[in-house]
Amino acid sequence: MESCPMLIRDHMSQSGKHLFRWRSYVLFAFLPFFVYAAFQGEVLEKIWGDTMGEAFEWFAIGMMVLGEGIRIATVGFVPRGTSGRNTHGQVAEVLNTSGLYSVVRNPLYLGNCLMYVGLALFSQNLALAVILALVLLPYYERIISAEESFLAEKFGAPYTDWAARTPAFIPRVTGFVAPSMPFSLRSVIRREQASVLGAVVALYLMELGFHHIGPEQEKMSAAWHWVMGVTVLMFLLAQFAKKRSTMLTVVGR
């Protein structure tokens, strides 16, 4: 019986390795539910009225902005070879223990969850938000288990000591350690352009669905088209700078 906890942990770690490469695409599994929410229209706005409905949407957008802000505050300080978008396995040349990593072990996944749940709340389908949150918990638990097994094996005591004093997912309010590297905006643009584009596209499509396939069939605000257009333009410029120049290249990042 003493071996059971180890077996469960090993199983979680193995399944986490398989889920790791798909961690950026988990939201696509919920696409049919978001389409269904669009067909229903802005449900909460019908119940609470326009003012409260819009306030709820801004709250959801704020949650997504907070999630992206956490990601930016993380990747803007980290060195090359860590906190990336690799999909073919674990990569860690150094152990991150400063900055946001000094108050929470998985700030990027925390940011992702806030963005995903924020989008679900924006759909005004509370059941979707609850279900998504409940799915994300075991999903990321397994990915984190796989990552922690890799890091513990590679870094040994320095990792286990840091993990013992740093919470996995809920940040602590004390013990912040200043980042060991300065903030790099160019590194953020290079690494986070896809995340920002994805968030704006998801919100835009949700709003588009409300106004074109939902029951209201109202005219969509021109501001959404402007935000979408500017975001796509900035993404294309960032892609050009990343692939055709060295503008976004930072030594050690």
mmCIF file of C-alpha atoms in Angstrom:
data_model
loop_
_atom_site.group_PDB
_atom_site.id
_atom_site.type_symbol
_atom_site.label_atom_id
_atom_site.label_comp_id
_atom_site.label_asym_id
_atom_site.label_seq_id
_atom_site.Cartn_x
_atom_site.Cartn_y
_atom_site.Cartn_z
ATOM 1 C CA MET A 1 0.000 0.000 0.000
ATOM 2 C CA GLU A 2 2.929 2.348 0.620
ATOM 3 C CA SER A 3 3.739 2.372 -3.089
ATOM 4 C CA CYS A 4 0.325 3.648 -4.181
ATOM 5 C CA PRO A 5 1.044 7.397 -3.790
ATOM 6 C CA MET A 6 4.220 6.956 -5.873
ATOM 7 C CA LEU A 7 2.312 5.065 -8.573
ATOM 8 C CA ILE A 8 -0.360 7.756 -8.755
ATOM 9 C CA ARG A 9 2.294 10.473 -8.965
ATOM 10 C CA ASP A 10 4.158 8.585 -11.689
ATOM 11 C CA HIS A 11 0.943 8.137 -13.673
ATOM 12 C CA MET A 12 0.195 11.854 -13.417
ATOM 13 C CA SER A 13 3.718 12.685 -14.534
ATOM 14 C CA GLN A 14 3.511 10.354 -17.544
ATOM 15 C CA SER A 15 0.151 11.715 -18.658
ATOM 16 C CA GLY A 16 1.497 15.234 -18.100
ATOM 17 C CA LYS A 17 4.298 14.566 -20.580
ATOM 18 C CA HIS A 18 1.727 13.715 -23.260
ATOM 19 C CA LEU A 19 -0.415 16.748 -22.427
ATOM 20 C CA PHE A 20 2.588 19.096 -22.331
ATOM 21 C CA ARG A 21 2.904 19.497 -26.107
ATOM 22 C CA TRP A 22 -0.812 20.368 -26.426
ATOM 23 C CA ARG A 23 -0.934 22.803 -23.508
ATOM 24 C CA SER A 24 -1.369 25.856 -25.780
ATOM 25 C CA TYR A 25 -4.378 24.326 -27.572
ATOM 26 C CA VAL A 26 -6.583 23.184 -24.701
ATOM 27 C CA LEU A 27 -9.110 25.935 -25.406
ATOM 28 C CA PHE A 28 -9.917 24.496 -28.843
ATOM 29 C CA ALA A 29 -11.579 21.496 -27.171
ATOM 30 C CA PHE A 30 -14.169 23.934 -25.797
ATOM 31 C CA LEU A 31 -14.858 25.622 -29.148
ATOM 32 C CA PRO A 32 -18.318 24.009 -29.572
ATOM 33 C CA PHE A 33 -19.339 25.323 -26.144
ATOM 34 C CA PHE A 34 -18.250 28.857 -27.027
ATOM 35 C CA VAL A 35 -20.252 28.642 -30.266
ATOM 36 C CA TYR A 36 -23.270 27.502 -28.268
ATOM 37 C CA ALA A 37 -22.783 30.450 -25.892
ATOM 38 C CA ALA A 38 -22.711 32.816 -28.890
ATOM 39 C CA PHE A 39 -26.005 31.368 -30.150
ATOM 40 C CA GLN A 40 -27.542 32.072 -26.754
ATOM 41 C CA GLY A 41 -26.437 35.691 -26.921
ATOM 42 C CA GLU A 42 -25.489 37.959 -24.031
ATOM 43 C CA VAL A 43 -27.549 36.112 -21.431
ATOM 44 C CA LEU A 44 -26.441 38.036 -18.364
ATOM 45 C CA GLU A 45 -27.029 41.351 -20.106
ATOM 46 C CA LYS A 46 -30.639 40.301 -20.711
ATOM 47 C CA ILE A 47 -31.075 39.420 -17.035
ATOM 48 C CA TRP A 48 -29.153 42.268 -15.386
ATOM 49 C CA GLY A 49 -29.550 45.007 -17.980
ATOM 50 C CA ASP A 50 -27.037 46.677 -20.293
ATOM 51 C CA THR A 51 -25.003 48.464 -17.617
ATOM 52 C CA MET A 52 -24.415 45.410 -15.433
ATOM 53 C CA GLY A 53 -23.871 43.210 -18.464
ATOM 54 C CA GLU A 54 -21.191 45.507 -19.825
ATOM 55 C CA ALA A 55 -19.580 45.775 -16.391
ATOM 56 C CA PHE A 56 -19.406 41.971 -16.264
ATOM 57 C CA GLU A 57 -17.776 41.899 -19.712
ATOM 58 C CA TRP A 58 -15.167 44.438 -18.598
ATOM 59 C CA PHE A 59 -14.504 42.307 -15.512
ATOM 60 C CA ALA A 60 -13.902 39.309 -17.779
ATOM 61 C CA ILE A 61 -11.624 41.344 -20.040
ATOM 62 C CA GLY A 62 -9.788 42.609 -16.948
ATOM 63 C CA MET A 63 -9.189 39.015 -15.857
ATOM 64 C CA MET A 64 -7.691 38.254 -19.266
ATOM 65 C CA VAL A 65 -5.515 41.370 -19.121
ATOM 66 C CA LEU A 66 -4.321 40.334 -15.658
ATOM 67 C CA GLY A 67 -3.459 36.874 -16.978
ATOM 68 C CA GLU A 68 -1.502 38.304 -19.898
ATOM 69 C CA GLY A 69 0.129 40.809 -17.540
ATOM 70 C CA ILE A 70 1.368 37.945 -15.369
ATOM 71 C CA ARG A 71 2.807 36.267 -18.446
ATOM 72 C CA ILE A 72 4.521 39.477 -19.537
ATOM 73 C CA ALA A 73 5.891 40.107 -16.046
ATOM 74 C CA THR A 74 7.293 36.576 -16.158
ATOM 75 C CA VAL A 75 8.848 36.264 -19.609
ATOM 76 C CA GLY A 76 10.185 39.822 -19.577
ATOM 77 C CA PHE A 77 12.751 38.880 -16.929
ATOM 78 C CA VAL A 78 13.718 35.289 -17.703
ATOM 79 C CA PRO A 79 16.818 34.097 -19.583
ATOM 80 C CA ARG A 80 16.889 32.097 -22.796
ATOM 81 C CA GLY A 81 16.021 28.418 -22.541
ATOM 82 C CA THR A 82 13.266 28.785 -19.932
ATOM 83 C CA SER A 83 9.582 29.769 -19.810
ATOM 84 C CA GLY A 84 9.123 29.169 -23.520
ATOM 85 C CA ARG A 85 6.614 27.715 -25.955
ATOM 86 C CA ASN A 86 8.532 24.530 -26.700
ATOM 87 C CA THR A 87 6.293 21.601 -27.547
ATOM 88 C CA HIS A 88 8.774 18.738 -27.900
ATOM 89 C CA GLY A 89 9.751 18.312 -24.266
ATOM 90 C CA GLN A 90 11.012 20.040 -21.180
ATOM 91 C CA VAL A 91 13.676 22.724 -21.557
ATOM 92 C CA ALA A 92 15.486 24.382 -18.657
ATOM 93 C CA GLU A 93 19.048 25.641 -18.813
ATOM 94 C CA VAL A 94 18.763 27.511 -15.519
ATOM 95 C CA LEU A 95 16.373 27.396 -12.569
ATOM 96 C CA ASN A 96 14.097 30.449 -12.285
ATOM 97 C CA THR A 97 13.588 31.411 -8.643
ATOM 98 C CA SER A 98 13.399 35.225 -8.777
ATOM 99 C CA GLY A 99 10.718 37.641 -9.943
ATOM 100 C CA LEU A 100 7.282 36.068 -10.037
ATOM 101 C CA TYR A 101 8.924 32.681 -9.632
ATOM 102 C CA SER A 102 9.796 33.711 -6.078
ATOM 103 C CA VAL A 103 6.107 33.874 -5.111
ATOM 104 C CA VAL A 104 4.584 31.137 -7.292
ATOM 105 C CA ARG A 105 6.162 28.170 -9.069
ATOM 106 C CA ASN A 106 4.001 28.276 -12.208
ATOM 107 C CA PRO A 107 3.212 31.918 -13.081
ATOM 108 C CA LEU A 108 2.741 31.225 -16.795
ATOM 109 C CA TYR A 109 0.109 28.569 -16.156
ATOM 110 C CA LEU A 110 -1.574 30.850 -13.642
ATOM 111 C CA GLY A 111 -1.712 33.536 -16.340
ATOM 112 C CA ASN A 112 -3.117 31.047 -18.840
ATOM 113 C CA CYS A 113 -5.887 29.951 -16.474
ATOM 114 C CA LEU A 114 -6.915 33.540 -15.772
ATOM 115 C CA MET A 115 -7.098 34.239 -19.500
ATOM 116 C CA TYR A 116 -9.074 31.083 -20.281
ATOM 117 C CA VAL A 117 -11.579 31.543 -17.478
ATOM 118 C CA GLY A 118 -11.831 35.253 -18.321
ATOM 119 C CA LEU A 119 -12.801 34.380 -21.885
ATOM 120 C CA ALA A 120 -15.368 31.875 -20.613
ATOM 121 C CA LEU A 121 -16.852 34.587 -18.368
ATOM 122 C CA PHE A 122 -16.939 36.958 -21.331
ATOM 123 C CA SER A 123 -19.213 34.449 -23.060
ATOM 124 C CA GLN A 124 -21.694 35.161 -20.229
ATOM 125 C CA ASN A 125 -22.195 31.423 -19.831
ATOM 126 C CA LEU A 126 -21.340 30.796 -16.184
ATOM 127 C CA ALA A 127 -21.650 27.027 -16.563
ATOM 128 C CA LEU A 128 -18.966 27.127 -19.271
ATOM 129 C CA ALA A 129 -16.661 29.116 -16.983
ATOM 130 C CA VAL A 130 -17.116 26.634 -14.113
ATOM 131 C CA ILE A 131 -16.620 23.568 -16.333
ATOM 132 C CA LEU A 132 -13.526 25.076 -17.961
ATOM 133 C CA ALA A 133 -12.018 25.900 -14.563
ATOM 134 C CA LEU A 134 -12.696 22.364 -13.301
ATOM 135 C CA VAL A 135 -11.048 20.860 -16.405
ATOM 136 C CA LEU A 136 -8.016 23.147 -16.233
ATOM 137 C CA LEU A 137 -7.190 22.136 -12.655
ATOM 138 C CA PRO A 138 -6.415 18.435 -13.305
ATOM 139 C CA TYR A 139 -5.069 19.258 -16.798
ATOM 140 C CA TYR A 140 -2.385 21.620 -15.520
ATOM 141 C CA GLU A 141 -1.851 19.502 -12.403
ATOM 142 C CA ARG A 142 -0.579 16.705 -14.614
ATOM 143 C CA ILE A 143 1.581 18.980 -16.774
ATOM 144 C CA ILE A 144 3.076 20.578 -13.655
ATOM 145 C CA SER A 145 3.758 17.117 -12.213
ATOM 146 C CA ALA A 146 5.731 16.178 -15.325
ATOM 147 C CA GLU A 147 7.672 19.450 -15.268
ATOM 148 C CA GLU A 148 8.481 19.137 -11.574
ATOM 149 C CA SER A 149 9.790 15.597 -12.023
ATOM 150 C CA PHE A 150 12.076 16.853 -14.793
ATOM 151 C CA LEU A 151 13.296 19.871 -12.800
ATOM 152 C CA ALA A 152 13.850 17.872 -9.617
ATOM 153 C CA GLU A 153 15.957 15.363 -11.519
ATOM 154 C CA LYS A 154 17.979 18.066 -13.292
ATOM 155 C CA PHE A 155 18.567 20.567 -10.480
ATOM 156 C CA GLY A 156 18.229 18.411 -7.376
ATOM 157 C CA ALA A 157 18.314 20.100 -3.971
ATOM 158 C CA PRO A 158 18.188 23.726 -5.227
ATOM 159 C CA TYR A 159 14.893 22.929 -6.925
ATOM 160 C CA THR A 160 13.347 20.938 -4.087
ATOM 161 C CA ASP A 161 14.345 23.609 -1.553
ATOM 162 C CA TRP A 162 12.769 26.346 -3.685
ATOM 163 C CA ALA A 163 9.659 24.230 -4.341
ATOM 164 C CA ALA A 164 9.260 23.564 -0.623
ATOM 165 C CA ARG A 165 8.941 27.273 0.183
ATOM 166 C CA THR A 166 7.100 28.437 -2.969
ATOM 167 C CA PRO A 167 3.416 27.603 -3.646
ATOM 168 C CA ALA A 168 2.608 25.831 -6.897
ATOM 169 C CA PHE A 169 -0.310 27.922 -8.118
ATOM 170 C CA ILE A 170 -1.655 30.457 -5.606
ATOM 171 C CA PRO A 171 0.938 33.256 -5.179
ATOM 172 C CA ARG A 172 2.071 34.109 -1.683
ATOM 173 C CA VAL A 173 2.044 37.762 -0.655
ATOM 174 C CA THR A 174 5.490 37.801 0.961
ATOM 175 C CA GLY A 175 8.998 36.718 0.045
ATOM 176 C CA PHE A 176 9.268 38.451 -3.337
ATOM 177 C CA VAL A 177 12.807 38.397 -4.729
ATOM 178 C CA ALA A 178 13.740 40.975 -7.353
ATOM 179 C CA PRO A 179 14.441 39.474 -10.807
ATOM 180 C CA SER A 180 18.053 38.620 -11.527
ATOM 181 C CA MET A 181 17.813 40.159 -15.021
ATOM 182 C CA PRO A 182 16.394 43.512 -16.199
ATOM 183 C CA PHE A 183 13.042 43.682 -17.978
ATOM 184 C CA SER A 184 13.296 43.256 -21.751
ATOM 185 C CA LEU A 185 10.442 44.627 -23.846
ATOM 186 C CA ARG A 186 11.954 43.171 -26.993
ATOM 187 C CA SER A 187 11.975 39.736 -25.403
ATOM 188 C CA VAL A 188 8.320 40.160 -24.418
ATOM 189 C CA ILE A 189 7.336 41.164 -27.963
ATOM 190 C CA ARG A 190 9.188 38.184 -29.407
ATOM 191 C CA ARG A 191 7.739 35.680 -26.960
ATOM 192 C CA GLU A 192 4.228 36.986 -26.256
ATOM 193 C CA GLN A 193 3.007 38.239 -29.638
ATOM 194 C CA ALA A 194 1.067 35.026 -30.299
ATOM 195 C CA SER A 195 -0.525 35.041 -26.836
ATOM 196 C CA VAL A 196 -1.738 38.636 -27.193
ATOM 197 C CA LEU A 197 -3.062 37.983 -30.698
ATOM 198 C CA GLY A 198 -4.847 34.834 -29.530
ATOM 199 C CA ALA A 199 -6.556 36.657 -26.669
ATOM 200 C CA VAL A 200 -7.775 39.516 -28.873
ATOM 201 C CA VAL A 201 -8.930 37.158 -31.639
ATOM 202 C CA ALA A 202 -10.862 35.041 -29.119
ATOM 203 C CA LEU A 203 -12.630 38.088 -27.673
ATOM 204 C CA TYR A 204 -13.339 39.484 -31.130
ATOM 205 C CA LEU A 205 -14.835 36.230 -32.397
ATOM 206 C CA MET A 206 -16.959 35.896 -29.258
ATOM 207 C CA GLU A 207 -18.296 39.415 -29.689
ATOM 208 C CA LEU A 208 -18.795 38.784 -33.418
ATOM 209 C CA GLY A 209 -20.798 35.695 -32.563
ATOM 210 C CA PHE A 210 -23.005 37.634 -30.151
ATOM 211 C CA HIS A 211 -23.921 40.148 -32.830
ATOM 212 C CA HIS A 212 -24.166 37.937 -35.912
ATOM 213 C CA ILE A 213 -25.312 34.471 -34.825
ATOM 214 C CA GLY A 214 -26.912 35.321 -31.486
ATOM 215 C CA PRO A 215 -30.583 36.221 -31.118
ATOM 216 C CA GLU A 216 -29.973 39.992 -30.853
ATOM 217 C CA GLN A 217 -28.358 40.515 -34.293
ATOM 218 C CA GLU A 218 -27.233 43.988 -33.247
ATOM 219 C CA LYS A 219 -24.610 46.078 -34.992
ATOM 220 C CA MET A 220 -21.162 45.469 -33.558
ATOM 221 C CA SER A 221 -19.199 48.453 -32.239
ATOM 222 C CA ALA A 222 -16.561 49.713 -34.666
ATOM 223 C CA ALA A 223 -14.077 49.809 -31.791
ATOM 224 C CA TRP A 224 -13.824 46.014 -31.916
ATOM 225 C CA HIS A 225 -12.820 46.109 -35.585
ATOM 226 C CA TRP A 226 -10.188 48.755 -34.865
ATOM 227 C CA VAL A 227 -8.728 46.783 -31.962
ATOM 228 C CA MET A 228 -8.654 43.624 -34.073
ATOM 229 C CA GLY A 229 -7.051 45.393 -37.023
ATOM 230 C CA VAL A 230 -4.375 47.120 -34.938
ATOM 231 C CA THR A 231 -3.560 43.875 -33.100
ATOM 232 C CA VAL A 232 -3.141 41.940 -36.358
ATOM 233 C CA LEU A 233 -0.951 44.723 -37.789
ATOM 234 C CA MET A 234 1.250 44.759 -34.690
ATOM 235 C CA PHE A 235 1.511 40.970 -34.802
ATOM 236 C CA LEU A 236 2.620 41.020 -38.450
ATOM 237 C CA LEU A 237 5.194 43.720 -37.738
ATOM 238 C CA ALA A 238 6.510 41.715 -34.784
ATOM 239 C CA GLN A 239 6.698 38.595 -36.941
ATOM 240 C CA PHE A 240 8.627 40.484 -39.613
ATOM 241 C CA ALA A 241 11.028 41.896 -37.007
ATOM 242 C CA LYS A 242 11.500 38.451 -35.479
ATOM 243 C CA LYS A 243 12.143 36.553 -38.702
ATOM 244 C CA ARG A 244 13.668 39.171 -41.005
ATOM 245 C CA SER A 245 15.808 41.237 -38.647
ATOM 246 C CA THR A 246 17.649 41.175 -35.335
ATOM 247 C CA MET A 247 15.520 43.933 -33.771
ATOM 248 C CA LEU A 248 13.979 41.558 -31.240
ATOM 249 C CA THR A 249 17.127 39.596 -30.546
ATOM 250 C CA VAL A 250 18.482 40.091 -27.036
ATOM 251 C CA VAL A 251 21.693 38.445 -25.877
ATOM 252 C CA GLY A 252 20.929 35.820 -23.253
ATOM 253 C CA ARG A 253 17.182 35.997 -23.898
#
